[in-house]
PDB file of C-alpha atoms and ligand atoms in Angstrom:
ATOM      1  CA  MET J   1      13.986  32.050 -17.203  1.00 91.00           C
ATOM      2  CA  ARG J   2      10.467  32.279 -18.669  1.00 95.00           C
ATOM      3  CA  THR J   3       9.684  30.820 -22.058  1.00 95.00           C
ATOM      4  CA  ILE J   4       7.205  32.441 -24.425  1.00 96.00           C
ATOM      5  CA  ALA J   5       6.061  30.650 -27.570  1.00 96.00           C
ATOM      6  CA  ILE J   6       6.942  32.650 -30.643  1.00 96.00           C
ATOM      7  CA  GLU J   7       3.497  31.814 -32.052  1.00 97.00           C
ATOM      8  CA  LYS J   8       1.923  33.597 -29.067  1.00 97.00           C
ATOM      9  CA  ILE J   9       3.757  36.763 -30.113  1.00 98.00           C
ATOM     10  CA  THR J  10       2.411  36.546 -33.662  1.00 98.00           C
ATOM     11  CA  GLN J  11      -1.105  35.973 -32.330  1.00 98.00           C
ATOM     12  CA  THR J  12      -0.817  38.902 -29.899  1.00 98.00           C
ATOM     13  CA  VAL J  13       0.459  41.340 -32.548  1.00 98.00           C
ATOM     14  CA  LYS J  14      -2.361  40.274 -34.876  1.00 98.00           C
ATOM     15  CA  GLU J  15      -4.976  40.986 -32.204  1.00 98.00           C
ATOM     16  CA  LEU J  16      -3.371  44.311 -31.218  1.00 98.00           C
ATOM     17  CA  VAL J  17      -3.294  45.502 -34.836  1.00 98.00           C
ATOM     18  CA  ILE J  18      -6.993  44.803 -35.345  1.00 98.00           C
ATOM     19  CA  LYS J  19      -8.035  46.217 -31.972  1.00 98.00           C
ATOM     20  CA  ALA J  20      -5.949  49.363 -32.461  1.00 98.00           C
ATOM     21  CA  CYS J  21      -7.649  50.075 -35.803  1.00 98.00           C
ATOM     22  CA  TYR J  22     -11.188  49.375 -34.531  1.00 98.00           C
ATOM     23  CA  GLU J  23     -11.166  50.738 -30.972  1.00 97.00           C
ATOM     24  CA  LEU J  24      -9.918  54.082 -29.710  1.00 97.00           C
ATOM     25  CA  GLU J  25      -8.261  53.836 -26.305  1.00 96.00           C
ATOM     26  CA  GLU J  26     -10.553  55.057 -23.528  1.00 97.00           C
ATOM     27  CA  ASP J  27      -8.274  57.989 -22.613  1.00 97.00           C
ATOM     28  CA  VAL J  28      -8.354  59.249 -26.215  1.00 98.00           C
ATOM     29  CA  LEU J  29     -12.125  58.911 -26.435  1.00 98.00           C
ATOM     30  CA  ASN J  30     -12.551  60.689 -23.083  1.00 98.00           C
ATOM     31  CA  ALA J  31     -10.257  63.494 -24.256  1.00 98.00           C
ATOM     32  CA  LEU J  32     -12.461  63.969 -27.337  1.00 98.00           C
ATOM     33  CA  ILE J  33     -15.609  63.919 -25.151  1.00 98.00           C
ATOM     34  CA  ASN J  34     -14.127  66.501 -22.765  1.00 98.00           C
ATOM     35  CA  ALA J  35     -13.017  68.675 -25.677  1.00 98.00           C
ATOM     36  CA  GLN J  36     -16.525  68.578 -27.099  1.00 98.00           C
ATOM     37  CA  LYS J  37     -18.055  69.609 -23.757  1.00 97.00           C
ATOM     38  CA  LYS J  38     -15.742  72.634 -23.505  1.00 96.00           C
ATOM     39  CA  GLU J  39     -15.771  73.659 -27.171  1.00 97.00           C
ATOM     40  CA  SER J  40     -17.139  77.156 -27.861  1.00 97.00           C
ATOM     41  CA  SER J  41     -17.278  76.902 -31.661  1.00 97.00           C
ATOM     42  CA  PRO J  42     -20.576  75.286 -32.787  1.00 97.00           C
ATOM     43  CA  ARG J  43     -18.904  73.855 -35.902  1.00 97.00           C
ATOM     44  CA  ALA J  44     -16.018  72.307 -33.967  1.00 97.00           C
ATOM     45  CA  LYS J  45     -18.466  70.981 -31.370  1.00 97.00           C
ATOM     46  CA  LYS J  46     -20.457  69.280 -34.116  1.00 97.00           C
ATOM     47  CA  ILE J  47     -17.355  67.753 -35.734  1.00 98.00           C
ATOM     48  CA  LEU J  48     -16.051  66.515 -32.379  1.00 98.00           C
ATOM     49  CA  GLY J  49     -19.448  64.862 -31.917  1.00 98.00           C
ATOM     50  CA  GLN J  50     -19.015  63.170 -35.297  1.00 98.00           C
ATOM     51  CA  LEU J  51     -15.538  61.917 -34.329  1.00 98.00           C
ATOM     52  CA  ILE J  52     -16.977  60.468 -31.114  1.00 98.00           C
ATOM     53  CA  GLU J  53     -19.837  58.850 -33.037  1.00 98.00           C
ATOM     54  CA  ASN J  54     -17.340  57.494 -35.596  1.00 98.00           C
ATOM     55  CA  ALA J  55     -15.365  55.862 -32.773  1.00 98.00           C
ATOM     56  CA  GLN J  56     -18.513  54.233 -31.418  1.00 98.00           C
ATOM     57  CA  ILE J  57     -19.549  52.928 -34.859  1.00 98.00           C
ATOM     58  CA  ALA J  58     -16.040  51.530 -35.527  1.00 98.00           C
ATOM     59  CA  LYS J  59     -16.080  49.690 -32.202  1.00 97.00           C
ATOM     60  CA  ASP J  60     -19.628  48.338 -32.532  1.00 97.00           C
ATOM     61  CA  GLU J  61     -19.438  47.322 -36.184  1.00 97.00           C
ATOM     62  CA  ARG J  62     -15.804  46.142 -36.129  1.00 97.00           C
ATOM     63  CA  ILE J  63     -14.643  48.472 -38.885  1.00 97.00           C
ATOM     64  CA  PRO J  64     -11.580  50.749 -39.047  1.00 98.00           C
ATOM     65  CA  LEU J  65     -11.711  54.176 -37.425  1.00 98.00           C
ATOM     66  CA  CYS J  66     -10.132  55.676 -40.548  1.00 98.00           C
ATOM     67  CA  GLN J  67      -9.469  54.588 -44.127  1.00 97.00           C
ATOM     68  CA  ASP J  68      -5.751  55.118 -43.527  1.00 97.00           C
ATOM     69  CA  THR J  69      -5.023  52.192 -41.229  1.00 98.00           C
ATOM     70  CA  GLY J  70      -1.416  53.242 -40.950  1.00 97.00           C
ATOM     71  CA  LEU J  71       2.065  51.918 -40.827  1.00 98.00           C
ATOM     72  CA  ALA J  72       2.471  49.421 -37.969  1.00 98.00           C
ATOM     73  CA  VAL J  73       4.977  50.754 -35.448  1.00 98.00           C
ATOM     74  CA  VAL J  74       5.818  48.262 -32.722  1.00 98.00           C
ATOM     75  CA  PHE J  75       7.591  48.979 -29.442  1.00 98.00           C
ATOM     76  CA  VAL J  76       8.875  45.863 -27.684  1.00 98.00           C
ATOM     77  CA  LYS J  77      10.219  45.662 -24.127  1.00 98.00           C
ATOM     78  CA  LYS J  78      11.716  42.256 -23.490  1.00 97.00           C
ATOM     79  CA  GLY J  79      12.532  41.202 -19.949  1.00 97.00           C
ATOM     80  CA  LYS J  80      16.074  39.849 -19.527  1.00 97.00           C
ATOM     81  CA  ASN J  81      14.608  36.626 -18.152  1.00 97.00           C
ATOM     82  CA  VAL J  82      12.481  35.862 -21.186  1.00 96.00           C
ATOM     83  CA  LYS J  83      13.420  33.429 -23.923  1.00 94.00           C
ATOM     84  CA  PHE J  84      11.484  32.338 -26.957  1.00 94.00           C
ATOM     85  CA  GLU J  85      10.605  28.901 -28.242  1.00 94.00           C
ATOM     86  CA  PRO J  86      11.273  27.237 -30.526  1.00 91.00           C
ATOM     87  CA  GLU J  87      14.811  28.579 -30.276  1.00 82.00           C
ATOM     88  CA  GLY J  88      16.195  30.140 -33.416  1.00 79.00           C
ATOM     89  CA  CYS J  89      12.844  31.687 -34.429  1.00 81.00           C
ATOM     90  CA  GLY J  90      13.211  35.405 -34.920  1.00 93.00           C
ATOM     91  CA  LEU J  91      11.217  37.913 -32.889  1.00 95.00           C
ATOM     92  CA  TYR J  92      11.039  40.392 -35.786  1.00 97.00           C
ATOM     93  CA  ASP J  93       9.721  37.686 -38.126  1.00 96.00           C
ATOM     94  CA  ALA J  94       7.068  36.742 -35.551  1.00 97.00           C
ATOM     95  CA  ILE J  95       5.976  40.386 -35.227  1.00 98.00           C
ATOM     96  CA  ASN J  96       5.829  40.902 -38.986  1.00 98.00           C
ATOM     97  CA  ARG J  97       3.746  37.748 -39.386  1.00 98.00           C
ATOM     98  CA  GLY J  98       1.343  39.164 -36.777  1.00 98.00           C
ATOM     99  CA  ILE J  99       1.128  42.482 -38.645  1.00 98.00           C
ATOM    100  CA  GLU J 100       0.445  40.695 -41.934  1.00 98.00           C
ATOM    101  CA  GLN J 101      -2.253  38.483 -40.424  1.00 98.00           C
ATOM    102  CA  GLY J 102      -3.851  41.402 -38.576  1.00 98.00           C
ATOM    103  CA  TYR J 103      -4.082  43.614 -41.655  1.00 98.00           C
ATOM    104  CA  GLU J 104      -5.432  40.733 -43.726  1.00 98.00           C
ATOM    105  CA  GLN J 105      -7.971  39.370 -41.240  1.00 98.00           C
ATOM    106  CA  GLY J 106      -9.067  42.829 -40.077  1.00 97.00           C
ATOM    107  CA  ALA J 107      -9.635  43.955 -43.699  1.00 97.00           C
ATOM    108  CA  LEU J 108      -7.301  46.875 -43.059  1.00 98.00           C
ATOM    109  CA  ARG J 109      -5.746  48.910 -45.863  1.00 98.00           C
ATOM    110  CA  LYS J 110      -2.186  47.895 -46.701  1.00 98.00           C
ATOM    111  CA  SER J 111      -0.123  51.034 -46.967  1.00 97.00           C
ATOM    112  CA  VAL J 112       3.506  49.946 -47.211  1.00 98.00           C
ATOM    113  CA  VAL J 113       5.616  50.215 -50.363  1.00 98.00           C
ATOM    114  CA  ALA J 114       8.702  48.017 -50.618  1.00 97.00           C
ATOM    115  CA  GLU J 115      10.971  50.759 -51.945  1.00 97.00           C
ATOM    116  CA  PRO J 116      10.397  54.475 -51.459  1.00 97.00           C
ATOM    117  CA  LEU J 117      11.423  56.377 -54.584  1.00 97.00           C
ATOM    118  CA  ASN J 118      11.643  54.379 -57.764  1.00 97.00           C
ATOM    119  CA  GLN J 119       8.850  51.802 -58.071  1.00 96.00           C
ATOM    120  CA  ARG J 120       6.855  52.298 -54.860  1.00 98.00           C
ATOM    121  CA  LYS J 121       5.295  48.858 -55.187  1.00 98.00           C
ATOM    122  CA  ASN J 122       2.857  47.895 -52.421  1.00 98.00           C
ATOM    123  CA  THR J 123       4.065  44.896 -50.391  1.00 98.00           C
ATOM    124  CA  ASN J 124       0.379  43.943 -49.984  1.00 98.00           C
ATOM    125  CA  THR J 125       1.027  42.751 -46.439  1.00 98.00           C
ATOM    126  CA  ASN J 126       1.529  46.084 -44.650  1.00 98.00           C
ATOM    127  CA  THR J 127       4.939  44.750 -43.693  1.00 98.00           C
ATOM    128  CA  PRO J 128       7.619  45.331 -42.763  1.00 98.00           C
ATOM    129  CA  GLY J 129       6.528  47.148 -39.629  1.00 98.00           C
ATOM    130  CA  VAL J 130       8.836  49.563 -37.866  1.00 98.00           C
ATOM    131  CA  ILE J 131      10.060  47.711 -34.774  1.00 98.00           C
ATOM    132  CA  HIS J 132      11.770  49.284 -31.751  1.00 98.00           C
ATOM    133  CA  PHE J 133      13.340  46.819 -29.345  1.00 97.00           C
ATOM    134  CA  GLU J 134      14.460  47.381 -25.760  1.00 96.00           C
ATOM    135  CA  GLU J 135      15.745  44.932 -23.138  1.00 97.00           C
ATOM    136  CA  VAL J 136      14.543  45.582 -19.585  1.00 98.00           C
ATOM    137  CA  ASP J 137      14.649  43.825 -16.205  1.00 98.00           C
ATOM    138  CA  GLY J 138      12.135  41.080 -15.419  1.00 97.00           C
ATOM    139  CA  ASP J 139      10.388  38.165 -17.111  1.00 97.00           C
ATOM    140  CA  LYS J 140       7.678  39.898 -19.112  1.00 98.00           C
ATOM    141  CA  LEU J 141       7.317  40.846 -22.742  1.00 98.00           C
ATOM    142  CA  GLU J 142       5.510  44.123 -23.432  1.00 98.00           C
ATOM    143  CA  ILE J 143       4.317  44.762 -26.965  1.00 98.00           C
ATOM    144  CA  SER J 144       2.782  48.077 -28.042  1.00 98.00           C
ATOM    145  CA  VAL J 145       1.388  48.463 -31.542  1.00 98.00           C
ATOM    146  CA  MET J 146       0.635  51.832 -33.082  1.00 98.00           C
ATOM    147  CA  ALA J 147      -1.148  52.245 -36.417  1.00 98.00           C
ATOM    148  CA  LYS J 148       0.462  55.492 -37.541  1.00 98.00           C
ATOM    149  CA  GLY J 149      -1.361  57.449 -40.219  1.00 96.00           C
ATOM    150  CA  GLY J 150       0.607  58.943 -43.099  1.00 97.00           C
ATOM    151  CA  GLY J 151      -1.066  62.367 -43.055  1.00 97.00           C
ATOM    152  CA  CYS J 152       0.063  63.210 -39.555  1.00 98.00           C
ATOM    153  CA  GLU J 153       3.452  61.488 -39.775  1.00 98.00           C
ATOM    154  CA  ASN J 154       4.229  63.609 -42.855  1.00 98.00           C
ATOM    155  CA  LYS J 155       3.974  66.756 -40.742  1.00 98.00           C
ATOM    156  CA  SER J 156       6.409  65.654 -38.050  1.00 98.00           C
ATOM    157  CA  GLN J 157       9.717  67.517 -37.831  1.00 98.00           C
ATOM    158  CA  PHE J 158      13.165  67.300 -36.286  1.00 98.00           C
ATOM    159  CA  LYS J 159      15.718  69.983 -35.474  1.00 98.00           C
ATOM    160  CA  ILE J 160      19.007  70.152 -33.599  1.00 98.00           C
ATOM    161  CA  PHE J 161      19.246  73.314 -31.498  1.00 97.00           C
ATOM    162  CA  ASN J 162      22.312  74.964 -30.113  1.00 96.00           C
ATOM    163  CA  PRO J 163      22.486  73.930 -26.421  1.00 96.00           C
ATOM    164  CA  THR J 164      22.576  77.606 -25.404  1.00 94.00           C
ATOM    165  CA  GLN J 165      19.120  78.166 -26.874  1.00 93.00           C
ATOM    166  CA  ASP J 166      16.482  78.677 -24.214  1.00 91.00           C
ATOM    167  CA  LYS J 167      13.197  76.907 -23.565  1.00 95.00           C
ATOM    168  CA  GLN J 168      11.120  79.687 -25.144  1.00 96.00           C
ATOM    169  CA  ASP J 169      12.945  79.379 -28.508  1.00 96.00           C
ATOM    170  CA  ILE J 170      12.306  75.651 -28.496  1.00 98.00           C
ATOM    171  CA  CYS J 171       8.649  76.069 -27.534  1.00 98.00           C
ATOM    172  CA  SER J 172       8.139  78.654 -30.317  1.00 98.00           C
ATOM    173  CA  TRP J 173       9.557  76.212 -32.868  1.00 98.00           C
ATOM    174  CA  ILE J 174       7.341  73.365 -31.578  1.00 98.00           C
ATOM    175  CA  VAL J 175       4.212  75.543 -31.784  1.00 98.00           C
ATOM    176  CA  ASP J 176       5.192  76.560 -35.313  1.00 98.00           C
ATOM    177  CA  VAL J 177       5.593  72.899 -36.328  1.00 98.00           C
ATOM    178  CA  VAL J 178       2.032  72.278 -35.127  1.00 98.00           C
ATOM    179  CA  ARG J 179       0.792  75.372 -36.957  1.00 98.00           C
ATOM    180  CA  GLN J 180       2.414  74.131 -40.172  1.00 97.00           C
ATOM    181  CA  ALA J 181       0.861  70.676 -39.681  1.00 97.00           C
ATOM    182  CA  GLY J 182      -2.541  72.306 -40.102  1.00 95.00           C
ATOM    183  CA  ALA J 183      -5.650  70.613 -41.409  1.00 96.00           C
ATOM    184  CA  ASN J 184      -3.750  67.999 -43.462  1.00 94.00           C
ATOM    185  CA  ALA J 185      -2.696  66.176 -40.306  1.00 98.00           C
ATOM    186  CA  CYS J 186      -6.289  65.827 -39.012  1.00 98.00           C
ATOM    187  CA  PRO J 187      -6.410  67.706 -35.696  1.00 98.00           C
ATOM    188  CA  PRO J 188      -7.071  67.615 -32.787  1.00 98.00           C
ATOM    189  CA  PHE J 189      -3.583  66.239 -32.361  1.00 98.00           C
ATOM    190  CA  VAL J 190      -1.639  64.411 -29.745  1.00 98.00           C
ATOM    191  CA  VAL J 191       1.820  65.984 -29.950  1.00 98.00           C
ATOM    192  CA  GLY J 192       4.716  63.695 -29.065  1.00 98.00           C
ATOM    193  CA  ILE J 193       7.972  65.491 -28.329  1.00 98.00           C
ATOM    194  CA  GLY J 194      11.437  64.026 -27.984  1.00 98.00           C
ATOM    195  CA  ILE J 195      14.132  66.166 -26.390  1.00 98.00           C
ATOM    196  CA  GLY J 196      17.702  64.866 -26.260  1.00 98.00           C
ATOM    197  CA  GLY J 197      19.296  61.666 -27.471  1.00 98.00           C
ATOM    198  CA  ASP J 198      20.975  61.744 -30.867  1.00 98.00           C
ATOM    199  CA  PHE J 199      19.520  62.129 -34.374  1.00 97.00           C
ATOM    200  CA  GLU J 200      17.575  58.856 -34.486  1.00 97.00           C
ATOM    201  CA  GLN J 201      16.886  58.348 -30.788  1.00 98.00           C
ATOM    202  CA  CYS J 202      15.265  61.767 -30.509  1.00 98.00           C
ATOM    203  CA  CYS J 203      12.712  60.878 -33.207  1.00 98.00           C
ATOM    204  CA  THR J 204      12.078  57.470 -31.642  1.00 98.00           C
ATOM    205  CA  ILE J 205      11.318  58.893 -28.208  1.00 98.00           C
ATOM    206  CA  SER J 206       9.031  61.541 -29.727  1.00 98.00           C
ATOM    207  CA  LYS J 207       6.931  58.679 -31.075  1.00 98.00           C
ATOM    208  CA  ARG J 208       7.188  56.568 -27.944  1.00 98.00           C
ATOM    209  CA  ALA J 209       5.904  59.578 -25.980  1.00 98.00           C
ATOM    210  CA  LEU J 210       2.583  59.083 -27.799  1.00 98.00           C
ATOM    211  CA  LEU J 211       2.035  55.823 -25.917  1.00 98.00           C
ATOM    212  CA  ARG J 212       1.546  57.649 -22.634  1.00 97.00           C
ATOM    213  CA  LYS J 213      -2.038  58.012 -21.411  1.00 97.00           C
ATOM    214  CA  ILE J 214      -3.609  61.367 -22.209  1.00 96.00           C
ATOM    215  CA  GLY J 215      -3.709  63.504 -19.091  1.00 89.00           C
ATOM    216  CA  GLN J 216      -0.686  61.802 -17.555  1.00 96.00           C
ATOM    217  CA  LEU J 217       2.018  64.477 -17.344  1.00 97.00           C
ATOM    218  CA  ASN J 218       5.785  63.957 -17.501  1.00 98.00           C
ATOM    219  CA  HIS J 219       7.092  62.794 -14.103  1.00 97.00           C
ATOM    220  CA  GLU J 220       9.623  65.686 -14.024  1.00 98.00           C
ATOM    221  CA  PRO J 221       7.912  68.933 -12.892  1.00 98.00           C
ATOM    222  CA  PHE J 222      10.005  71.000 -15.379  1.00 98.00           C
ATOM    223  CA  TYR J 223       8.737  69.001 -18.358  1.00 98.00           C
ATOM    224  CA  ALA J 224       5.219  68.641 -16.954  1.00 98.00           C
ATOM    225  CA  LYS J 225       5.041  72.461 -16.816  1.00 98.00           C
ATOM    226  CA  MET J 226       6.415  72.671 -20.357  1.00 98.00           C
ATOM    227  CA  GLU J 227       3.732  70.226 -21.558  1.00 98.00           C
ATOM    228  CA  LYS J 228       0.982  72.376 -20.024  1.00 98.00           C
ATOM    229  CA  GLU J 229       2.424  75.607 -21.438  1.00 98.00           C
ATOM    230  CA  LEU J 230       2.813  74.097 -24.904  1.00 98.00           C
ATOM    231  CA  LEU J 231      -0.729  72.709 -24.898  1.00 98.00           C
ATOM    232  CA  GLU J 232      -2.090  76.158 -24.047  1.00 98.00           C
ATOM    233  CA  LYS J 233      -0.032  77.845 -26.783  1.00 98.00           C
ATOM    234  CA  ILE J 234      -0.991  75.202 -29.358  1.00 98.00           C
ATOM    235  CA  ASN J 235      -4.673  75.541 -28.538  1.00 98.00           C
ATOM    236  CA  ASN J 236      -4.334  79.318 -28.789  1.00 98.00           C
ATOM    237  CA  LEU J 237      -3.501  78.759 -32.487  1.00 97.00           C
ATOM    238  CA  LYS J 238      -7.278  78.160 -32.862  1.00 97.00           C
ATOM    239  CA  LEU J 239      -6.616  75.752 -35.699  1.00 97.00           C
ATOM    240  CA  GLY J 240      -9.332  73.632 -34.125  1.00 97.00           C
ATOM    241  CA  THR J 241     -10.897  70.313 -35.029  1.00 96.00           C
ATOM    242  CA  LEU J 242      -9.972  69.255 -38.588  1.00 96.00           C
ATOM    243  CA  GLY J 243      -8.404  72.692 -39.016  1.00 96.00           C
ATOM    244  CA  LEU J 244     -11.793  74.412 -39.313  1.00 96.00           C
ATOM    245  CA  GLY J 245     -11.319  76.624 -36.252  1.00 97.00           C
ATOM    246  CA  GLY J 246     -12.101  76.064 -32.592  1.00 97.00           C
ATOM    247  CA  ASP J 247     -10.615  75.711 -29.157  1.00 97.00           C
ATOM    248  CA  THR J 248      -9.032  72.272 -29.459  1.00 97.00           C
ATOM    249  CA  THR J 249      -6.027  72.011 -31.758  1.00 98.00           C
ATOM    250  CA  ALA J 250      -4.376  69.397 -29.529  1.00 98.00           C
ATOM    251  CA  LEU J 251      -5.658  66.996 -26.897  1.00 98.00           C
ATOM    252  CA  ALA J 252      -2.259  66.593 -25.259  1.00 98.00           C
ATOM    253  CA  VAL J 253       1.446  67.358 -25.474  1.00 98.00           C
ATOM    254  CA  GLN J 254       3.646  64.510 -24.290  1.00 98.00           C
ATOM    255  CA  ILE J 255       7.399  64.996 -23.802  1.00 98.00           C
ATOM    256  CA  GLU J 256       9.993  62.281 -23.429  1.00 98.00           C
ATOM    257  CA  THR J 257      13.659  63.034 -22.828  1.00 98.00           C
ATOM    258  CA  ALA J 258      17.004  61.241 -23.169  1.00 98.00           C
ATOM    259  CA  PRO J 259      20.613  62.099 -22.282  1.00 98.00           C
ATOM    260  CA  CYS J 260      22.467  63.851 -25.121  1.00 98.00           C
ATOM    261  CA  HIS J 261      25.885  65.116 -26.274  1.00 98.00           C
ATOM    262  CA  ILE J 262      27.185  68.307 -24.603  1.00 97.00           C
ATOM    263  CA  ALA J 263      27.228  70.045 -28.001  1.00 97.00           C
ATOM    264  CA  SER J 264      23.686  69.008 -28.992  1.00 96.00           C
ATOM    265  CA  LEU J 265      20.086  69.747 -28.168  1.00 98.00           C
ATOM    266  CA  PRO J 266      17.950  67.651 -30.536  1.00 98.00           C
ATOM    267  CA  VAL J 267      14.179  68.138 -30.555  1.00 98.00           C
ATOM    268  CA  ALA J 268      11.644  66.063 -32.502  1.00 98.00           C
ATOM    269  CA  VAL J 269       7.927  66.702 -32.854  1.00 98.00           C
ATOM    270  CA  ASN J 270       5.829  63.695 -33.806  1.00 98.00           C
ATOM    271  CA  ILE J 271       2.361  64.766 -34.862  1.00 98.00           C
ATOM    272  CA  GLU J 272      -0.418  62.278 -34.189  1.00 98.00           C
ATOM    273  CA  CYS J 273      -3.927  62.773 -35.542  1.00 98.00           C
ATOM    274  CA  HIS J 274      -7.253  62.426 -33.701  1.00 98.00           C
ATOM    275  CA  SER J 275      -7.334  58.788 -34.853  1.00 97.00           C
ATOM    276  CA  HIS J 276      -4.703  57.998 -32.228  1.00 98.00           C
ATOM    277  CA  ARG J 277      -4.591  54.211 -32.493  1.00 98.00           C
ATOM    278  CA  HIS J 278      -2.407  52.162 -30.225  1.00 98.00           C
ATOM    279  CA  LYS J 279      -2.753  49.073 -28.044  1.00 98.00           C
ATOM    280  CA  THR J 280      -0.442  47.330 -25.586  1.00 98.00           C
ATOM    281  CA  ALA J 281      -0.264  43.757 -24.309  1.00 98.00           C
ATOM    282  CA  ILE J 282       1.969  42.309 -21.619  1.00 98.00           C
ATOM    283  CA  LEU J 283       2.844  38.621 -21.901  1.00 97.00           C
TER     284      LEU J 283
HETATM  285  S1  SF4 T   1      -3.923  61.606 -40.512  1.00 97.47           S
HETATM  286 FE1  SF4 T   1      -5.041  60.185 -39.170  1.00 97.47          FE
HETATM  287  S2  SF4 T   1      -7.225  60.744 -39.320  1.00 97.47           S
HETATM  288 FE2  SF4 T   1      -6.103  61.718 -41.036  1.00 97.47          FE
HETATM  289  S3  SF4 T   1      -6.367  60.289 -42.744  1.00 97.47           S
HETATM  290 FE3  SF4 T   1      -4.401  59.777 -41.729  1.00 97.47          FE
HETATM  291  S4  SF4 T   1      -4.911  58.237 -40.177  1.00 97.47           S
HETATM  292 FE4  SF4 T   1      -6.825  59.149 -40.835  1.00 97.47          FE
END
């Protein structure tokens, strides 16, 4: 059994939050650079250049990539042979303390309201985060933090298809969801897709799919092909960078699947903007 200090978890989440908001992952930056090289629209090419410059400035000057520094979404994979000390300290509390400290120390905008419909009062801590927990084999603790912007999250959609519906019907719906997302969700997008599971699991895996490196296809050839086909169709929408036209509406389409009920075929599309901020640490 390996013991990890609960304080180390808080510290790690704090650092991941700040880093995610200041530094684009290299694969995302490279995808923007490649898109700019290939872009045929002069306007889109110029804007892609500005997004790349923005990423460089944020990294160099330690300032957020975007004014919307997001809702903190945390994916945790805990090895079965890991325990925390001191015993009795909660993992979720430790993560939320890390989020609070990260948003405070990183001077990041706090965007969480305590209650959604009536008072909508800001918690002023950017907590609680949305935490997804999984137990896996081994003695490691993997923590991934995503700063998920509201504009793109608002355009995400979920639908349960009849299992007899074919792949083309599903692909047409996914492309239409991206079309509807439009400029408000700040393209070029990374499109996370969940297929299978039940109502809530499908949405969770569509978001977890966003953690995969851009350019890394699904390990199943069927879904890898579907990812390529969808990316081509989405880019053929010509929505382009920031919705002002161009060749790059999405940088990647990333599908994750889960087993599902014989009577169901759930599909979720999680739209992620060009400010695709996530960081992972393994303790
Ligand atoms: S959708 Fe993304 S890029 Fe647009 S404002 Fe929100 S966080 Fe920023």
